Coordinates of C-alpha atoms in Angstrom, one line a residue:
Chain U
M1 CA -0.3 -28.3 29.3
S2 CA -2.6 -25.3 29.3
T3 CA -1.3 -21.8 28.5
L4 CA -2.5 -18.3 28.6
E5 CA -1.2 -16.6 25.5
L6 CA -0.9 -12.8 25.0
V7 CA -2.9 -11.6 22.1
Q8 CA -2.5 -7.9 22.4
T9 CA -1.2 -5.1 24.7
L10 CA -3.1 -1.8 24.8
K11 CA -1.9 1.4 26.3
K12 CA -3.5 4.8 26.3
D13 CA -4.1 5.8 29.8
N14 CA -1.8 7.8 32.1
G15 CA -1.6 5.8 35.3
R16 CA -3.3 2.9 36.9
V17 CA -6.1 1.2 35.0
W18 CA -8.6 -0.1 37.6
N19 CA -11.2 -2.0 35.6
V20 CA -12.1 -3.4 32.2
S21 CA -15.6 -4.6 31.3
W22 CA -16.7 -6.5 28.2
H23 CA -19.8 -5.3 26.3
P24 CA -22.5 -8.0 26.6
K25 CA -22.1 -8.8 22.8
G26 CA -18.4 -9.5 23.5
E27 CA -17.1 -7.5 20.6
S28 CA -16.0 -4.4 22.4
F29 CA -15.1 -3.3 26.0
A30 CA -14.8 -0.3 28.3
S31 CA -11.9 0.5 30.6
C32 CA -11.5 3.1 33.3
S33 CA -8.5 4.7 35.0
E34 CA -7.1 6.9 37.7
D35 CA -6.7 9.6 34.9
K36 CA -10.6 10.1 35.3
S37 CA -11.3 8.8 31.8
I38 CA -13.3 6.0 30.3
R39 CA -12.2 4.4 27.1
I40 CA -14.2 2.2 24.7
W41 CA -12.2 -0.3 22.6
A42 CA -13.4 -2.3 19.6
K43 CA -11.9 -4.5 17.0
D44 CA -10.5 -3.0 13.8
G45 CA -9.8 -6.1 11.7
S46 CA -7.9 -8.4 14.1
K47 CA -6.8 -5.7 16.6
Y48 CA -8.6 -3.8 19.3
T49 CA -8.3 0.0 19.0
N50 CA -9.4 2.8 21.2
K51 CA -12.6 4.3 19.6
V52 CA -14.0 6.7 22.3
V53 CA -12.6 8.6 25.3
L54 CA -15.0 9.9 27.8
T55 CA -13.4 12.5 30.1
D56 CA -16.2 14.9 31.3
G57 CA -18.1 12.7 33.7
H58 CA -16.1 12.5 36.9
K59 CA -13.8 14.7 39.0
R60 CA -11.7 11.9 40.5
T61 CA -10.5 8.3 39.8
I62 CA -13.0 6.1 38.0
R63 CA -13.0 2.8 39.8
E64 CA -15.3 0.6 37.8
V65 CA -17.4 0.5 34.6
A66 CA -20.4 -1.8 33.9
W67 CA -22.7 -2.3 30.9
S68 CA -26.4 -2.8 31.1
P69 CA -27.5 -6.3 29.8
C70 CA -28.9 -4.7 26.7
G71 CA -25.6 -3.1 26.0
D72 CA -27.1 0.4 25.5
F73 CA -26.0 1.9 28.8
L74 CA -22.6 2.1 30.6
A75 CA -22.5 3.0 34.3
S76 CA -19.3 4.3 35.9
A77 CA -18.4 4.5 39.6
S78 CA -16.0 7.1 40.8
F79 CA -14.1 8.2 43.9
D80 CA -15.9 11.5 43.4
A81 CA -18.9 9.8 45.2
T82 CA -21.1 9.7 42.1
T83 CA -22.2 7.1 39.6
C84 CA -22.7 8.2 36.0
V85 CA -24.9 6.5 33.4
W86 CA -23.8 7.0 29.8
D87 CA -25.8 6.3 26.6
K88 CA -25.5 6.8 22.9
K89 CA -29.0 8.1 22.2
N90 CA -27.6 11.2 20.6
G91 CA -25.2 9.3 18.4
E92 CA -22.3 9.6 20.8
F93 CA -21.8 8.6 24.4
T94 CA -23.0 11.2 26.8
C95 CA -23.6 11.2 30.5
N96 CA -27.4 11.7 31.0
V97 CA -27.7 10.6 34.6
T98 CA -25.6 11.3 37.6
L99 CA -26.5 9.3 40.7
E100 CA -25.7 10.9 44.0
G101 CA -26.1 9.8 47.5
H102 CA -23.0 8.0 48.7
E103 CA -20.9 10.0 51.2
N104 CA -17.6 9.1 49.6
E105 CA -15.8 6.9 47.0
V106 CA -18.1 4.6 45.0
K107 CA -16.2 1.4 44.4
S108 CA -18.3 -0.8 42.3
V109 CA -21.4 -0.7 40.1
A110 CA -23.5 -3.4 38.4
Y111 CA -26.8 -4.0 36.6
S112 CA -29.0 -6.9 37.5
S113 CA -29.4 -9.6 34.8
N114 CA -32.8 -8.4 33.7
G115 CA -31.6 -4.8 33.7
L116 CA -34.3 -3.6 36.1
H117 CA -31.9 -2.7 38.9
L118 CA -28.5 -1.1 39.4
A119 CA -26.5 -1.5 42.5
T120 CA -23.6 0.7 43.9
C121 CA -21.4 0.4 46.9
S122 CA -19.0 2.7 48.7
R123 CA -16.4 3.3 51.4
D124 CA -19.4 4.8 53.4
K125 CA -20.1 1.0 54.2
S126 CA -23.4 1.1 52.3
V127 CA -24.8 -0.8 49.3
W128 CA -27.5 1.1 47.3
V129 CA -30.1 -0.6 45.0
W130 CA -31.6 1.6 42.3
E131 CA -34.6 0.8 40.3
V132 CA -34.3 1.6 36.6
A133 CA -37.7 3.4 36.5
G134 CA -37.5 4.6 32.9
E135 CA -35.2 6.1 30.5
D136 CA -32.7 8.3 32.4
E137 CA -34.7 7.7 35.6
Y138 CA -33.3 5.8 38.6
D139 CA -35.0 5.6 41.9
C140 CA -33.1 4.5 45.0
V141 CA -35.2 1.6 46.5
A142 CA -32.8 0.4 49.2
V143 CA -29.8 1.6 51.3
L144 CA -28.3 -1.5 52.9
N145 CA -26.1 -0.8 55.9
S146 CA -25.2 -4.4 56.8
H147 CA -21.4 -4.2 56.3
T148 CA -19.3 -2.7 59.1
Q149 CA -16.6 -1.3 56.7
D150 CA -15.8 -0.2 53.2
V151 CA -17.7 -2.2 50.6
K152 CA -15.3 -3.1 47.8
K153 CA -17.3 -5.0 45.2
I154 CA -20.9 -5.9 44.2
V155 CA -22.1 -8.5 41.7
W156 CA -25.6 -9.7 40.7
H157 CA -26.7 -13.3 40.5
P158 CA -26.7 -14.4 36.8
S159 CA -30.4 -14.9 36.6
K160 CA -32.1 -13.8 39.9
E161 CA -32.5 -10.5 41.7
I162 CA -29.9 -11.5 44.3
L163 CA -27.0 -9.2 45.0
A164 CA -23.6 -10.2 46.5
S165 CA -21.2 -7.7 48.1
A166 CA -17.5 -8.1 49.3
S167 CA -16.1 -5.9 52.0
Y168 CA -13.1 -4.6 54.0
D169 CA -14.9 -6.2 57.0
N170 CA -13.7 -9.6 55.6
T171 CA -17.2 -10.9 54.8
V172 CA -19.3 -11.5 51.7
K173 CA -23.0 -10.7 52.0
L174 CA -26.1 -11.6 50.0
F175 CA -29.1 -9.4 49.6
K176 CA -32.5 -9.9 48.1
D177 CA -35.9 -8.3 47.8
D178 CA -38.1 -9.9 50.5
V179 CA -41.5 -9.8 48.9
A180 CA -43.3 -10.5 52.2
L181 CA -41.5 -7.7 54.0
G182 CA -41.6 -5.4 51.0
E183 CA -37.9 -4.5 51.4
W184 CA -34.4 -5.6 50.5
V185 CA -32.8 -7.7 53.2
N186 CA -29.4 -9.2 54.0
S187 CA -30.1 -12.9 53.7
N188 CA -26.7 -14.4 54.2
T189 CA -23.3 -13.4 55.6
L190 CA -20.3 -15.5 54.5
H191 CA -17.5 -15.6 57.1
G192 CA -14.2 -17.2 56.4
H193 CA -11.7 -14.8 54.9
E194 CA -9.2 -13.4 57.3
S195 CA -8.8 -10.0 55.6
T196 CA -10.5 -7.7 53.1
V197 CA -12.5 -9.5 50.4
W198 CA -11.6 -7.6 47.2
S199 CA -13.8 -9.3 44.7
I200 CA -16.4 -12.0 44.1
D201 CA -18.1 -13.7 41.1
F202 CA -20.9 -16.1 40.6
D203 CA -20.6 -19.2 38.5
A204 CA -23.0 -19.7 35.5
T205 CA -25.7 -21.2 37.6
G206 CA -25.5 -18.7 40.5
E207 CA -25.4 -21.5 42.9
R208 CA -21.7 -20.9 43.7
I209 CA -19.6 -17.9 44.4
A210 CA -15.8 -17.4 44.1
S211 CA -14.2 -14.8 46.4
V212 CA -10.7 -13.5 46.6
S213 CA -9.0 -11.6 49.4
D214 CA -6.1 -9.8 51.0
D215 CA -5.5 -13.1 52.9
K216 CA -4.1 -14.5 49.6
T217 CA -6.8 -17.2 49.3
L218 CA -9.5 -17.9 46.7
K219 CA -12.6 -19.5 48.3
I220 CA -15.5 -21.3 46.7
W221 CA -18.9 -21.0 48.4
K222 CA -21.9 -23.2 47.6
E223 CA -25.6 -22.7 48.1
Y224 CA -27.6 -25.2 50.0
P225 CA -31.3 -24.6 49.5
P226 CA -33.9 -25.6 52.1
G227 CA -34.4 -29.3 52.1
N228 CA -31.0 -30.0 50.5
P229 CA -30.1 -33.7 50.2
E230 CA -26.8 -33.1 52.1
G231 CA -28.7 -32.1 55.2
I232 CA -27.1 -28.8 55.6
P233 CA -29.4 -26.9 58.0
T234 CA -31.1 -23.8 56.7
E235 CA -33.1 -21.1 58.5
D236 CA -36.3 -19.3 57.7
K237 CA -36.6 -21.0 54.3
E238 CA -33.4 -19.2 53.2
S239 CA -30.6 -21.1 51.5
A240 CA -27.4 -21.6 53.5
W241 CA -24.1 -20.8 51.9
K242 CA -21.0 -22.8 52.9
C243 CA -17.3 -22.5 51.9
V244 CA -16.6 -25.8 50.1
C245 CA -13.0 -25.1 49.0
T246 CA -10.1 -22.8 50.0
I247 CA -7.3 -22.4 47.5
S248 CA -4.1 -21.2 49.2
G249 CA -0.4 -21.3 48.6
H250 CA -0.5 -20.0 45.1
H251 CA -1.0 -16.3 45.4
M252 CA 1.9 -14.4 47.0
R253 CA 0.2 -11.1 47.6
T254 CA -3.3 -9.6 47.8
I255 CA -5.7 -11.0 45.2
Y256 CA -7.6 -8.1 43.6
D257 CA -10.1 -9.7 41.3
V258 CA -11.7 -13.0 40.2
T259 CA -13.7 -13.9 37.2
W260 CA -15.6 -17.2 36.7
C261 CA -16.3 -17.9 33.1
P262 CA -19.9 -18.9 32.4
L263 CA -18.9 -20.6 29.2
T264 CA -15.9 -22.8 30.3
G265 CA -16.2 -22.8 34.1
L266 CA -12.6 -21.6 34.3
I267 CA -11.6 -19.2 37.1
A268 CA -9.0 -16.4 36.6
T269 CA -7.5 -14.3 39.3
A270 CA -5.7 -10.9 39.3
C271 CA -3.0 -10.6 41.9
G272 CA -0.8 -8.0 43.5
D273 CA 2.2 -10.2 42.6
D274 CA 1.7 -9.2 39.0
A275 CA 0.5 -12.6 38.0
I276 CA -2.7 -14.0 36.4
R277 CA -3.6 -17.5 37.4
I278 CA -6.2 -19.9 35.8
F279 CA -7.9 -22.6 37.9
K280 CA -10.0 -25.5 36.6
E281 CA -12.3 -27.7 38.5
E282 CA -11.4 -31.4 38.5
N283 CA -13.9 -33.5 36.5
G284 CA -16.2 -35.6 38.6
C285 CA -15.1 -34.2 42.0
D286 CA -17.4 -34.2 45.0
P287 CA -19.6 -31.0 44.7
N288 CA -19.4 -30.6 48.4
A289 CA -15.6 -30.6 48.5
P290 CA -14.5 -29.8 44.9
T291 CA -10.9 -29.6 43.8
F292 CA -9.7 -26.7 41.7
N293 CA -6.3 -27.2 40.0
L294 CA -4.0 -24.4 38.9
V295 CA -3.7 -25.0 35.2
A296 CA -1.9 -21.9 34.0
T297 CA 0.1 -19.0 35.5
V298 CA 1.6 -16.0 33.8
E299 CA 4.1 -14.8 36.4
R300 CA 4.7 -11.4 35.0
A301 CA 1.4 -10.8 33.2
H302 CA 1.9 -7.1 33.9
S303 CA 4.9 -5.1 35.3
Q304 CA 2.8 -4.1 38.4
D305 CA -0.3 -5.2 40.3
V306 CA -3.0 -6.8 38.2
N307 CA -6.3 -5.0 39.2
C308 CA -8.9 -6.7 37.1
V309 CA -9.6 -9.8 35.0
S310 CA -12.6 -10.5 32.9
W311 CA -13.7 -13.4 30.7
N312 CA -15.4 -12.6 27.4
P313 CA -19.1 -13.4 27.6
K314 CA -19.2 -14.9 24.0
T315 CA -15.8 -16.3 23.1
P316 CA -14.6 -19.1 25.4
G317 CA -11.1 -18.5 26.8
L318 CA -10.7 -14.8 25.8
L319 CA -9.6 -12.8 28.8
L320 CA -8.9 -9.2 29.5
S321 CA -6.7 -7.8 32.3
C322 CA -5.6 -4.4 33.4
S323 CA -2.9 -3.1 35.8
D324 CA -1.2 -0.4 37.8
D325 CA 1.3 -0.3 34.9
A326 CA -1.3 1.5 32.8
E327 CA -1.7 -1.4 30.3
I328 CA -4.6 -3.5 29.2
K329 CA -3.9 -6.9 27.9
V330 CA -5.9 -9.4 25.8
W331 CA -5.2 -13.1 26.5
K332 CA -6.3 -16.4 25.0
F333 CA -6.5 -19.5 27.1
K334 CA -5.4 -22.6 25.3
E335 CA -5.9 -26.1 26.6
Chain N
M1 CA 16.8 -20.3 54.3
F2 CA 17.3 -17.0 52.5
L3 CA 20.7 -18.1 51.4
S4 CA 19.6 -21.4 50.2
F5 CA 16.8 -19.7 48.3
L6 CA 19.4 -17.4 46.6
R7 CA 21.6 -20.4 45.7
K8 CA 18.7 -22.1 44.2
K9 CA 17.9 -19.0 42.2
L10 CA 21.4 -18.6 41.0
G11 CA 22.3 -22.2 40.2
K12 CA 26.1 -23.0 39.9
D13 CA 28.9 -21.1 41.5
P14 CA 26.9 -19.6 44.3
E15 CA 29.7 -17.9 46.3
D16 CA 30.4 -14.9 44.1
K17 CA 26.9 -14.4 43.0
V18 CA 25.5 -14.6 46.5
K19 CA 27.8 -11.8 47.4
N20 CA 26.6 -9.7 44.5
V21 CA 23.0 -10.3 45.4
C22 CA 23.6 -9.5 49.0
K23 CA 25.3 -6.3 48.0
D24 CA 22.2 -5.5 45.8
S25 CA 19.9 -6.2 48.7
T26 CA 22.0 -3.9 51.0
E27 CA 21.9 -1.3 48.3
L28 CA 18.2 -1.7 47.9
K29 CA 17.7 -1.3 51.6
D30 CA 19.9 1.8 51.7
T31 CA 18.0 3.3 48.8
V32 CA 14.7 2.8 50.6
Y33 CA 16.0 4.0 53.9
D34 CA 17.6 7.1 52.3
L35 CA 14.2 8.0 50.9
I36 CA 12.2 7.7 54.1
R37 CA 14.7 9.0 56.7
T38 CA 14.2 12.6 55.4
I39 CA 10.4 12.6 55.6
K40 CA 9.3 15.3 58.0
D41 CA 7.0 14.6 60.9
P42 CA 3.6 16.0 60.3
E43 CA 3.6 18.0 63.6
K44 CA 7.2 18.5 64.6
P45 CA 10.0 20.3 62.8
N46 CA 12.1 17.1 62.8
T47 CA 12.6 14.3 60.3
L48 CA 11.2 10.8 61.0
E49 CA 14.8 9.6 61.5
E50 CA 15.6 12.3 64.1
L51 CA 12.5 11.2 66.0
N52 CA 13.3 7.5 65.7
V53 CA 10.0 6.9 63.9
V54 CA 12.0 5.2 61.2
Y55 CA 15.3 3.4 61.6
E56 CA 17.6 1.3 59.4
D57 CA 16.7 -2.0 61.0
G58 CA 13.0 -1.3 60.2
V59 CA 13.7 -1.7 56.5
E60 CA 13.8 -5.3 55.4
V61 CA 14.2 -6.9 52.0
K62 CA 11.9 -9.9 51.7
E63 CA 11.8 -12.8 49.3
P64 CA 11.0 -11.5 45.9
T65 CA 7.8 -12.4 44.0
L66 CA 7.8 -15.3 41.5
G67 CA 8.3 -12.7 38.8
K68 CA 11.5 -11.4 40.7
V69 CA 10.0 -8.2 41.9
D70 CA 11.6 -6.9 45.1
V71 CA 9.4 -7.0 48.2
I72 CA 10.2 -4.5 50.9
R73 CA 8.9 -4.4 54.5
V74 CA 9.1 -1.1 56.3
E75 CA 8.4 -0.9 60.0
F76 CA 7.9 2.4 61.8
N77 CA 7.4 3.4 65.4
P78 CA 4.9 6.2 66.1
T79 CA 6.2 8.5 68.8
V80 CA 3.2 7.9 71.1
P81 CA 0.9 4.8 71.3
H82 CA -2.2 6.7 70.5
C83 CA -0.6 9.0 67.9
S84 CA -3.4 10.1 65.6
L85 CA -1.0 10.9 62.8
A86 CA 0.3 7.3 62.4
T87 CA -1.9 6.8 59.4
L88 CA -0.6 10.0 57.8
I89 CA 3.0 8.9 58.5
G90 CA 2.3 5.5 56.8
L91 CA 0.8 7.3 53.9
C92 CA 3.9 9.6 53.5
I93 CA 6.2 6.6 53.6
R94 CA 4.2 4.8 50.9
I95 CA 3.8 7.8 48.6
K96 CA 7.4 8.9 48.8
L97 CA 8.7 5.4 47.9
E98 CA 6.1 4.9 45.2
R99 CA 7.2 8.1 43.5
N100 CA 10.9 7.9 44.0
M101 CA 12.0 4.3 43.7
P102 CA 13.9 3.8 40.4
Y103 CA 11.7 0.8 39.6
P104 CA 8.5 -0.7 40.9
I105 CA 8.7 -2.6 44.2
K106 CA 6.2 -4.4 46.4
L107 CA 5.8 -2.5 49.6
D108 CA 4.4 -3.6 53.0
I109 CA 4.3 -1.0 55.8
Y110 CA 3.7 -2.0 59.4
I111 CA 3.7 -0.2 62.7
K112 CA 6.2 -1.7 65.2
D113 CA 4.5 -4.5 67.2
G114 CA 2.8 -3.1 70.2
A115 CA 3.6 0.5 69.4
H116 CA 0.1 1.7 68.8
T117 CA -3.3 1.1 70.3
T118 CA -5.0 0.5 67.0
E119 CA -2.1 -0.9 65.0
H120 CA -4.0 -3.6 63.3
E121 CA -6.5 -1.1 61.8
I122 CA -3.8 1.3 60.7
N123 CA -1.7 -1.5 59.2
K124 CA -4.7 -2.6 57.2
Q125 CA -5.5 0.9 56.0
I126 CA -2.0 1.8 54.9
N127 CA -1.6 -1.4 52.9
D128 CA -4.9 -1.0 51.1
K129 CA -3.9 0.6 47.8
E130 CA -7.5 1.7 47.0
R131 CA -7.8 3.6 50.3
I132 CA -4.3 5.1 49.7
A133 CA -5.3 6.2 46.1
A134 CA -8.5 7.8 47.4
A135 CA -6.7 9.5 50.3
M136 CA -4.3 11.1 47.8
E137 CA -7.3 12.6 45.9
N138 CA -8.4 14.4 49.0
P139 CA -6.9 17.9 48.6
N140 CA -6.2 18.4 52.4
L141 CA -4.6 15.1 52.9
K142 CA -2.6 15.4 49.7
E143 CA -1.2 18.8 50.8
M144 CA -0.2 17.4 54.2
V145 CA 1.6 14.5 52.5
E146 CA 3.3 16.7 49.9
N147 CA 4.6 19.0 52.7
C148 CA 6.0 16.1 54.7
I149 CA 7.8 14.4 51.7
L150 CA 9.1 17.6 50.1
E151 CA 12.9 17.4 49.6
E152 CA 14.7 20.5 50.8
D153 CA 18.1 21.0 49.3

């Protein structure tokens, strides 16, 4: 019997905590809140404590924070339509870059795996790709207007320059830099969810995506490259993406976030029914129709909606969550 | 089905306890309705109750979550099928309940079936908490909502 055990509860913010993000070294993390602050937490002995509070970057809710792969930069996306990039060059965290351009709320921000690109998305329906041109220099290289509604979340492929986005238009889209055309293009659109797709995550290989939605389902999508042995048709030498598994009947309300652990393969979800659920793929199942079993549920993980879950990148089974109840929790998955 | 669910939840001796829970659910419904009936219409000098935009039967106590959190469904009926203020009314209902309920509940708000030309879009918008949060950081919208939900003694 697997369990998710509570390790620590952290509370400093006033109001909803929207997002938590592990530093790539896995020893500290950042959180952001509707109180317009970013907090950085690190271990003091065995407990995490709040080390830094950043309050002077944004005028409205901070929706998401993301570390660069080198761990030296922290980007923050805000409802004030800007994205800030913070660094510690002067000894303490300061905002040295403010990226403007979105018409309204920026909902998500992420660095590509090699750190050369930053992507942002907004209620203005667009996804922007920025090139990290130098220290404190970011050039917008693409404004992608493929979604027909609010874009909720973006994530990069774990090793390639491929970007995935989730939207209020019920789809997931993939984008990549088409070298022949010399521009970023929308290569795939994943249809299947019946309402807003709130979040997505790649697995360790980047060949599968997990998506969660207001339709209360978790879906697994698989890439079928050109010439795949299964005979799934592809077009224009582009991979096809197919939904290979839909997990329904577990979540009772909107699912707000999903995290797919690159170390263990476990999937965790954050739900509007206050619960955190852990899913595990059955050993030896058909990759074209995999089975994911619910292996642990914490029914009242928080006293209100769970907004975000995040697996630690270095320690298997260590999970962070945050909620509308203003709390951040640290959990340990035990098999 | 609801009763059998309650019995299952309560175990032995269902009769008395079912009564108690039913009373609690009636109380909960009354608490919710009392909060929304006095919301003022954004355009007219009347309350939503006076205009029949909200009504007691529109408040429904649904099956609670696994963690036993109450789930409430509020239905409202915009005065005209193309009413441009339907989203604002939905926003007022949500904010007033979020602020004034004595404990957190799960809230779903819907326009009465067939009562609006774009009901699906509005339903989606007023149940998206991120859109709601962003709307409440817009000073103009916030002021409109505050005026509508202000309690006058």
